[in-house]
Amino acid sequence: MDKLVIEGGSPLSGTIRIHGAKNAALPILAASLLAEGVHSLHNVPKLLDIETMLNILGRLGCRAVHEEETVTMDTSTLSTSHVPEDLMRQMRSSIFLMGPLLARFGEVTIYQPGGCAIGERKIDLHLQGLKLLGAEIEEVSGRISCRAGRLTGSDIHLDYPSVGATENIMMAAAMAEGTTTISGAAREPEIQDLQNFLNAMGAQIIGAGTDTITIRGVEKLYSCTYEVIPDRIVAGTVMIAAAATRGNVTLTHTNAGHLTSLIHVLRRAGVQITVCNDIINVSCVGRPRAVERIVTSPYPSFPTDLQSQVMVLLSLADGFSVIKETVFEGRFKHVEEMARMGADISTDLNRAFIRGVQRLYGATVEATDLRAGAALVIAGLAAQGTTIVEQAHHIDRGYDGIELLFQKLGARISRKVPVPGPFDLAN
């Protein structure tokens, strides 16, 4: 497996453009199946998860080309609504295909996407929503079959603001007969982006960004050209890295409105942040201050996807900080790895207690999941000495060449690809 080698201890400096949002692009790729024709999607990053989704779409019969940051996809050749089990198990986000395939074919077969390194992610809200739209669902040994002669609008309440369930229901309801209302909906910017894409195809949806979304079903949708929003988690990762290394970094092609909770926390830590249109500048000239309490929660609260990264910054802060994780129970796996680098962090169930230290030291650590891996890269950039982050493929799921990104800001970071041995070549 690939590993990242980091010579830390130098401040980041320079300007970086933030690539498109993975968590917006994946449901948009799925939603494109609702309309036959050629779609042109811009600002789509080249990530492992995007590649997997395009492979799935190819197995379903679509023709797709990903050049630079543009995906050109012909959905008129879509030939099946049976999602391959082997690819389904590679990526949980393949669950997004349920809604659009059900709406287009009247049936869909998928498989349980399996476990998750950061905690359990049930799909019961997805299935309940589709049932209320008129789908009949059969589950046998991990295989899920959904059928509906005609989807019809319904009032749907989500007991938890699930992003995936909200998006799946939106896609399924876009061409249902009548009006669907989702109350208790998730409010993430990626849901707003999906609404905008569906509306660009001819859907009639309002309310994304609030807890109530209304979808008036239409007879037909049409292919279109669309640009995906910038990735707020990548932007946040770079901002935290700039602060942790006491650097000065300018981010372009961002949306500061999507990062309000992080900006608030960083300013409490003494980090200087200025915003002008789609440009954010981050600088930190001295040791950051501790932040008494951070609680992760669904948007617009502090995002769980930035919890591990901000913990690195607080591990170097002056004072004692507490982070409470309320979204995923497995989001503290990076703590043990950071301890190898000299961090003073203890955990109790869903709380982490961080006593800031003067410095971190290079070590060999392992990325156990996407965001934990990003946090360890930040720790390596801020640490004295050499850090080796193993299992870098986890990081590739959400960052388009994270080593190249930080190299542009002056970081000494490189990727080491294992050389196949004789046995590997023989097989």
C-alpha positions as a printed NumPy array, in Angstrom:
array([[  0.   ,   0.   ,   0.   ],
       [  1.101,   3.581,  -0.681],
       [  2.55 ,   5.629,   2.153],
       [  3.191,   9.344,   2.603],
       [  6.569,  10.564,   3.876],
       [  6.561,  13.997,   5.504],
       [  9.477,  16.134,   6.68 ],
       [  7.649,  18.435,   9.07 ],
       [  8.305,  21.588,  10.995],
       [  7.944,  24.199,   8.234],
       [  5.065,  26.706,   7.968],
       [  2.764,  26.32 ,   4.975],
       [  2.692,  29.328,   2.677],
       [  1.132,  30.188,  -0.655],
       [ -2.129,  30.03 ,  -2.581],
       [ -4.177,  26.925,  -3.367],
       [ -7.373,  26.321,  -5.36 ],
       [ -9.893,  24.03 ,  -3.65 ],
       [-11.261,  21.248,  -5.833],
       [-14.892,  20.191,  -6.173],
       [-16.83 ,  18.502,  -3.39 ],
       [-16.796,  14.718,  -3.363],
       [-19.941,  14.587,  -1.241],
       [-21.767,  16.778,  -3.751],
       [-20.41 ,  15.091,  -6.889],
       [-21.379,  11.533,  -5.88 ],
       [-25.153,  12.115,  -5.526],
       [-25.113,  14.371,  -8.596],
       [-23.527,  11.57 , -10.637],
       [-26.263,   9.261,  -9.381],
       [-29.004,  11.814, -10.088],
       [-27.865,  12.163, -13.697],
       [-29.418,   8.726, -14.309],
       [-32.858,  10.331, -14.008],
       [-32.48 ,  12.051, -17.394],
       [-31.505,  10.339, -20.635],
       [-28.836,  12.151, -22.653],
       [-25.345,  13.562, -22.317],
       [-24.482,  15.382, -19.089],
       [-21.412,  17.596, -18.671],
       [-20.389,  17.931, -15.034],
       [-17.577,  20.339, -14.158],
       [-15.372,  20.659, -11.06 ],
       [-15.537,  16.915, -10.385],
       [-12.349,  15.871,  -8.54 ],
       [-10.322,  12.788,  -9.465],
       [-10.775,  10.741,  -6.32 ],
       [-10.961,   7.044,  -5.553],
       [-14.656,   7.274,  -4.613],
       [-15.472,   9.162,  -7.829],
       [-13.616,   6.539,  -9.861],
       [-15.571,   3.768,  -8.118],
       [-18.903,   5.493,  -8.819],
       [-17.984,   5.91 , -12.499],
       [-17.046,   2.225, -12.636],
       [-20.462,   1.332, -11.229],
       [-22.211,   3.594, -13.746],
       [-20.189,   1.943, -16.512],
       [-21.329,  -1.51 , -15.348],
       [-24.908,  -0.22 , -15.475],
       [-24.425,   0.664, -19.13 ],
       [-23.512,   4.362, -19.03 ],
       [-20.609,   5.766, -21.012],
       [-18.512,   8.216, -19.   ],
       [-15.232,  10.032, -19.565],
       [-13.419,  11.915, -16.776],
       [-10.929,  14.4  , -18.239],
       [ -9.269,  17.03 , -16.069],
       [-12.163,  17.987, -13.751],
       [-15.016,  17.362, -16.207],
       [-17.151,  14.239, -16.441],
       [-19.021,  13.756, -19.714],
       [-21.6  ,  11.015, -19.299],
       [-24.166,   9.519, -21.664],
       [-27.023,   8.012, -19.642],
       [-29.134,   7.053, -22.654],
       [-27.345,   3.688, -22.79 ],
       [-28.267,   2.768, -19.199],
       [-29.301,  -0.883, -19.445],
       [-29.823,  -2.34 , -15.972],
       [-30.964,  -1.382, -12.479],
       [-28.992,  -4.162, -10.773],
       [-26.008,  -2.638,  -8.963],
       [-23.054,  -5.105,  -8.887],
       [-22.41 ,  -6.45 ,  -5.396],
       [-18.603,  -6.339,  -5.702],
       [-18.577,  -2.611,  -6.513],
       [-21.375,  -1.822,  -4.076],
       [-19.254,  -3.107,  -1.223],
       [-16.345,  -0.88 ,  -2.22 ],
       [-18.198,   2.358,  -1.488],
       [-21.125,   3.183,   0.772],
       [-22.134,   6.103,  -1.434],
       [-23.378,   3.648,  -4.056],
       [-26.561,   3.641,  -1.949],
       [-27.415,   6.9  ,  -3.76 ],
       [-28.288,   4.86 ,  -6.843],
       [-31.452,   3.445,  -5.239],
       [-33.635,   6.503,  -5.744],
       [-32.796,   7.389,  -9.352],
       [-32.767,   3.777, -10.614],
       [-36.108,   3.081,  -8.941],
       [-37.581,   6.226, -10.494],
       [-36.288,   5.416, -13.986],
       [-36.821,   1.632, -14.172],
       [-39.514,   1.053, -11.582],
       [-37.182,  -1.374,  -9.847],
       [-33.685,  -1.557,  -8.408],
       [-31.546,  -4.253,  -6.802],
       [-28.696,  -3.337,  -4.47 ],
       [-26.777,  -4.966,  -1.638],
       [-26.102,  -3.897,   1.917],
       [-23.035,  -1.667,   1.611],
       [-21.382,  -3.292,   4.614],
       [-19.706,  -1.787,   7.666],
       [-17.852,   1.473,   8.023],
       [-14.539,   2.228,   9.71 ],
       [-15.932,   5.235,  11.58 ],
       [-19.15 ,   3.672,  12.826],
       [-22.502,   2.238,  11.862],
       [-24.436,   3.93 ,   9.073],
       [-27.861,   2.34 ,   8.768],
       [-29.92 ,   2.643,   5.588],
       [-33.302,   2.173,   7.269],
       [-34.263,   5.828,   6.699],
       [-33.558,   5.412,   2.974],
       [-35.823,   2.364,   2.805],
       [-38.587,   3.924,   4.915],
       [-38.651,   6.972,   2.659],
       [-38.889,   4.895,  -0.512],
       [-41.681,   2.795,   1.024],
       [-43.681,   5.947,   1.712],
       [-43.28 ,   6.856,  -1.956],
       [-44.911,   3.539,  -2.867],
       [-41.973,   1.153,  -3.226],
       [-42.251,  -2.501,  -2.231],
       [-38.996,  -3.651,  -0.628],
       [-37.715,  -7.17 ,  -0.122],
       [-34.54 ,  -7.933,   1.819],
       [-32.93 , -11.371,   1.581],
       [-29.377, -12.178,   2.759],
       [-28.041,  -8.673,   2.209],
       [-29.766,  -8.281,  -1.168],
       [-32.366,  -5.491,  -1.333],
       [-34.935,  -5.396,  -4.135],
       [-37.251,  -2.397,  -4.576],
       [-40.195,  -2.215,  -6.98 ],
       [-42.782,   0.433,  -7.732],
       [-45.156,   0.584, -10.671],
       [-45.508,   4.303, -10.08 ],
       [-43.966,   6.375,  -7.294],
       [-46.389,   8.801,  -5.667],
       [-45.709,  11.866,  -3.544],
       [-45.93 ,  11.608,   0.225],
       [-45.249,  13.472,   3.467],
       [-42.043,  12.01 ,   4.887],
       [-40.525,  12.806,   8.268],
       [-36.945,  11.851,   9.052],
       [-36.269,  11.058,  12.71 ],
       [-32.624,  11.986,  12.087],
       [-31.356,  14.491,   9.482],
       [-29.611,  11.861,   7.368],
       [-27.832,  13.379,   4.379],
       [-27.983,  10.2  ,   2.312],
       [-31.653,   9.514,   3.041],
       [-32.613,  13.104,   2.272],
       [-30.817,  12.956,  -1.071],
       [-32.154,   9.519,  -2.037],
       [-35.728,  10.592,  -1.334],
       [-35.235,  13.833,  -3.29 ],
       [-34.042,  11.907,  -6.351],
       [-36.8  ,   9.299,  -6.163],
       [-39.505,  11.94 ,  -5.683],
       [-38.311,  14.212,  -8.508],
       [-40.459,  12.313, -11.04 ],
       [-43.068,  10.881,  -8.669],
       [-46.741,  11.661,  -9.177],
       [-47.766,  14.542,  -6.926],
       [-45.906,  16.44 ,  -4.227],
       [-43.469,  15.107,  -1.636],
       [-42.531,  16.953,   1.547],
       [-39.463,  15.917,   3.568],
       [-39.522,  17.286,   7.111],
       [-36.558,  16.851,   9.416],
       [-34.358,  16.984,   6.316],
       [-30.596,  17.37 ,   6.45 ],
       [-29.411,  20.9  ,   5.627],
       [-25.88 ,  20.383,   4.255],
       [-24.623,  22.5  ,   1.325],
       [-24.279,  19.308,  -0.713],
       [-28.062,  18.856,  -0.492],
       [-28.516,  22.386,  -1.791],
       [-26.185,  21.524,  -4.655],
       [-28.224,  18.416,  -5.491],
       [-31.411,  20.496,  -5.507],
       [-29.802,  22.989,  -7.88 ],
       [-28.653,  20.187, -10.199],
       [-32.059,  18.508, -10.241],
       [-33.732,  21.836, -10.932],
       [-31.262,  22.445, -13.765],
       [-32.601,  19.185, -15.255],
       [-36.175,  20.455, -14.945],
       [-37.182,  19.324, -11.453],
       [-39.31 ,  21.498,  -9.175],
       [-37.714,  21.421,  -5.721],
       [-37.531,  24.104,  -3.033],
       [-36.338,  24.259,   0.565],
       [-32.904,  22.599,   0.455],
       [-30.792,  24.179,   3.174],
       [-33.764,  24.185,   5.558],
       [-35.313,  21.295,   7.466],
       [-38.286,  21.095,   5.078],
       [-37.89 ,  20.248,   1.383],
       [-40.79 ,  20.206,  -1.073],
       [-40.566,  18.245,  -4.326],
       [-43.256,  18.616,  -6.968],
       [-42.919,  15.638,  -9.284],
       [-42.499,  16.224, -13.017],
       [-43.067,  13.926, -15.999],
       [-39.581,  14.192, -17.482],
       [-36.094,  15.475, -16.723],
       [-33.438,  16.553, -19.22 ],
       [-29.646,  16.267, -19.392],
       [-27.696,  19.416, -18.552],
       [-24.349,  21.068, -17.862],
       [-23.512,  21.783, -14.219],
       [-20.603,  22.803, -11.962],
       [-20.15 ,  21.136,  -8.569],
       [-19.561,  23.293,  -5.469],
       [-16.09 ,  23.473,  -3.853],
       [-15.241,  20.909,  -1.171],
       [-15.725,  22.482,   2.26 ],
       [-13.966,  19.599,   4.032],
       [-10.857,  19.879,   1.844],
       [-10.912,  23.647,   2.402],
       [-11.243,  23.12 ,   6.15 ],
       [ -8.387,  20.616,   6.166],
       [ -6.079,  23.13 ,   4.449],
       [ -7.156,  25.918,   6.817],
       [ -6.4  ,  23.779,   9.874],
       [ -3.058,  22.685,   8.397],
       [ -2.099,  26.328,   7.822],
       [ -2.899,  27.132,  11.464],
       [ -1.182,  24.021,  12.864],
       [  2.066,  24.806,  11.014],
       [  1.787,  28.515,  11.931],
       [  1.708,  29.401,   8.258],
       [ -0.015,  31.867,   5.949],
       [ -2.201,  30.333,   3.243],
       [ -4.722,  31.737,   0.794],
       [ -7.492,  29.484,  -0.47 ],
       [ -9.359,  30.29 ,  -3.693],
       [-12.578,  28.877,  -5.134],
       [-14.146,  28.434,  -1.701],
       [-17.447,  29.26 ,  -0.033],
       [-16.867,  30.706,   3.424],
       [-20.591,  30.434,   4.137],
       [-20.179,  26.654,   4.185],
       [-17.386,  26.926,   6.783],
       [-18.951,  29.214,   9.384],
       [-18.622,  26.798,  12.319],
       [-14.958,  26.042,  11.557],
       [-14.083,  29.717,  11.093],
       [-15.676,  30.434,  14.483],
       [-13.597,  27.713,  16.179],
       [-10.348,  28.805,  14.511],
       [-10.871,  32.415,  15.526],
       [-11.497,  31.282,  19.107],
       [ -8.124,  29.533,  18.862],
       [ -6.466,  32.824,  17.89 ],
       [ -6.13 ,  32.097,  14.165],
       [ -6.415,  35.111,  11.858],
       [ -8.948,  34.633,   9.057],
       [-10.041,  37.098,   6.393],
       [-12.708,  36.447,   3.76 ],
       [-13.273,  38.223,   0.437],
       [-15.808,  36.696,  -1.962],
       [-14.542,  33.157,  -2.703],
       [-11.09 ,  33.76 ,  -1.177],
       [-10.091,  32.869,   2.397],
       [ -6.752,  33.788,   3.983],
       [ -5.557,  31.912,   7.076],
       [ -2.546,  32.888,   9.183],
       [ -1.295,  31.921,  12.617],
       [  1.841,  33.602,  13.936],
       [  1.966,  32.16 ,  17.446],
       [  0.857,  29.171,  19.455],
       [ -2.925,  28.654,  19.126],
       [ -5.195,  28.915,  22.131],
       [ -7.19 ,  26.003,  23.527],
       [-10.903,  25.865,  22.74 ],
       [-12.886,  24.871,  25.79 ],
       [-15.54 ,  22.753,  24.052],
       [-16.423,  21.628,  20.526],
       [-19.429,  19.414,  19.786],
       [-19.842,  17.762,  16.388],
       [-23.36 ,  17.655,  15.012],
       [-25.159,  17.803,  11.656],
       [-24.8  ,  20.974,   9.57 ],
       [-24.684,  23.881,  10.317],
       [-22.948,  22.771,  13.533],
       [-19.298,  21.71 ,  13.628],
       [-18.778,  18.893,  11.089],
       [-17.673,  15.453,  12.182],
       [-15.549,  15.312,   9.025],
       [-13.262,  18.029,  10.483],
       [-13.158,  16.74 ,  14.05 ],
       [ -9.959,  14.704,  13.738],
       [ -8.151,  17.504,  11.88 ],
       [ -9.012,  20.213,  14.42 ],
       [ -7.907,  17.852,  17.209],
       [ -4.384,  18.061,  15.774],
       [ -4.45 ,  21.85 ,  16.076],
       [ -5.759,  21.669,  19.649],
       [ -3.078,  19.13 ,  20.553],
       [ -0.582,  21.953,  19.938],
       [ -2.647,  24.662,  21.638],
       [ -1.924,  26.43 ,  24.906],
       [ -4.35 ,  24.894,  27.388],
       [ -6.985,  22.19 ,  27.719],
       [ -9.683,  21.461,  25.124],
       [-12.615,  19.038,  24.949],
       [-14.235,  17.598,  21.811],
       [-17.527,  15.714,  21.968],
       [-18.289,  13.494,  18.959],
       [-22.034,  12.914,  18.52 ],
       [-22.232,  11.614,  14.935],
       [-19.972,   8.537,  14.575],
       [-18.814,   6.324,  17.413],
       [-15.585,   5.3  ,  15.655],
       [-14.15 ,   8.721,  15.017],
       [-11.333,   8.628,  17.606],
       [ -9.125,   5.993,  15.978],
       [ -6.515,   8.639,  15.154],
       [ -5.954,   9.391,  18.855],
       [ -3.737,   6.36 ,  19.454],
       [ -1.699,   7.211,  16.355],
       [ -1.253,  10.819,  17.487],
       [ -0.026,   9.58 ,  20.847],
       [  2.938,   8.05 ,  18.974],
       [  3.777,  11.609,  17.931],
       [  3.668,  13.   ,  21.459],
       [  0.081,  14.235,  21.688],
       [ -1.541,  14.219,  25.138],
       [ -5.108,  13.074,  24.454],
       [ -7.415,  10.818,  26.435],
       [-10.896,   9.616,  25.514],
       [-13.997,   8.604,  27.428],
       [-16.766,   7.153,  25.246],
       [-17.564,  10.007,  22.847],
       [-15.393,  12.707,  24.406],
       [-11.738,  13.539,  23.82 ],
       [ -9.724,  15.523,  26.366],
       [ -6.772,  17.321,  24.796],
       [ -3.943,  18.87 ,  26.781],
       [ -1.842,  20.923,  24.394],
       [  1.866,  20.157,  24.061],
       [  4.662,  22.387,  22.816],
       [  5.44 ,  20.192,  19.81 ],
       [  4.759,  16.909,  18.063],
       [  7.457,  14.533,  16.816],
       [  7.658,  12.502,  13.651],
       [  6.661,   8.833,  13.807],
       [  5.295,   6.004,  11.679],
       [  1.503,   6.035,  11.915],
       [ -1.413,   4.397,  10.105],
       [ -4.407,   6.038,   8.443],
       [ -7.426,   4.027,   9.584],
       [ -9.987,   6.03 ,   7.603],
       [-10.236,   9.051,   5.305],
       [-10.403,  11.925,   7.8  ],
       [ -8.121,  10.272,  10.377],
       [ -5.559,   9.997,   7.59 ],
       [ -5.901,  13.682,   6.747],
       [ -5.407,  14.537,  10.418],
       [ -2.197,  12.497,  10.582],
       [ -0.892,  14.323,   7.513],
       [ -1.507,  17.642,   9.291],
       [  0.238,  16.294,  12.392],
       [  3.198,  15.273,  10.245],
       [  3.384,  18.703,   8.623],
       [  3.468,  20.366,  12.05 ],
       [  5.793,  17.861,  13.746],
       [  9.548,  17.929,  14.085],
       [ 11.266,  15.198,  12.117],
       [  9.977,  12.591,   9.685],
       [  6.455,  11.176,   9.732],
       [  5.366,   8.197,   7.649],
       [  1.608,   7.828,   7.125],
       [  0.795,   4.286,   6.022],
       [ -2.399,   3.095,   4.281],
       [ -2.606,   6.32 ,   2.268],
       [ -5.297,   4.847,   0.011],
       [ -7.864,   5.841,   2.644],
       [ -6.909,   9.493,   2.152],
       [ -7.232,   9.181,  -1.634],
       [-10.971,   8.661,  -1.21 ],
       [-11.475,  12.346,  -0.457],
       [ -8.371,  14.325,  -1.485],
       [ -7.156,  14.691,  -5.064],
       [ -3.44 ,  14.025,  -4.489],
       [ -3.071,  15.359,  -0.947],
       [  0.727,  15.316,  -1.274],
       [  0.562,  17.481,  -4.417],
       [ -1.83 ,  19.873,  -2.709],
       [  0.524,  20.48 ,   0.206],
       [  3.634,  20.527,  -2.01 ],
       [  2.146,  23.624,  -3.664],
       [  2.209,  25.255,  -0.224],
       [  5.869,  24.425,   0.371],
       [  5.445,  21.198,   2.324],
       [  8.095,  18.479,   2.109],
       [  5.792,  15.56 ,   1.491],
       [  6.036,  12.719,  -1.009],
       [  4.282,   9.476,  -1.844],
       [  6.077,   6.153,  -1.77 ],
       [  4.548,   3.405,  -3.92 ],
       [  5.611,  -0.149,  -3.025],
       [  7.667,  -1.947,  -5.657],
       [  6.098,  -5.314,  -6.581],
       [  8.154,  -8.323,  -5.519],
       [  8.677, -11.463,  -7.606],
       [  5.586, -13.142,  -6.18 ],
       [  3.408, -10.08 ,  -6.988],
       [  4.685, -10.027, -10.569],
       [  4.07 , -13.736, -10.976],
       [  0.418, -13.251, -10.067]])
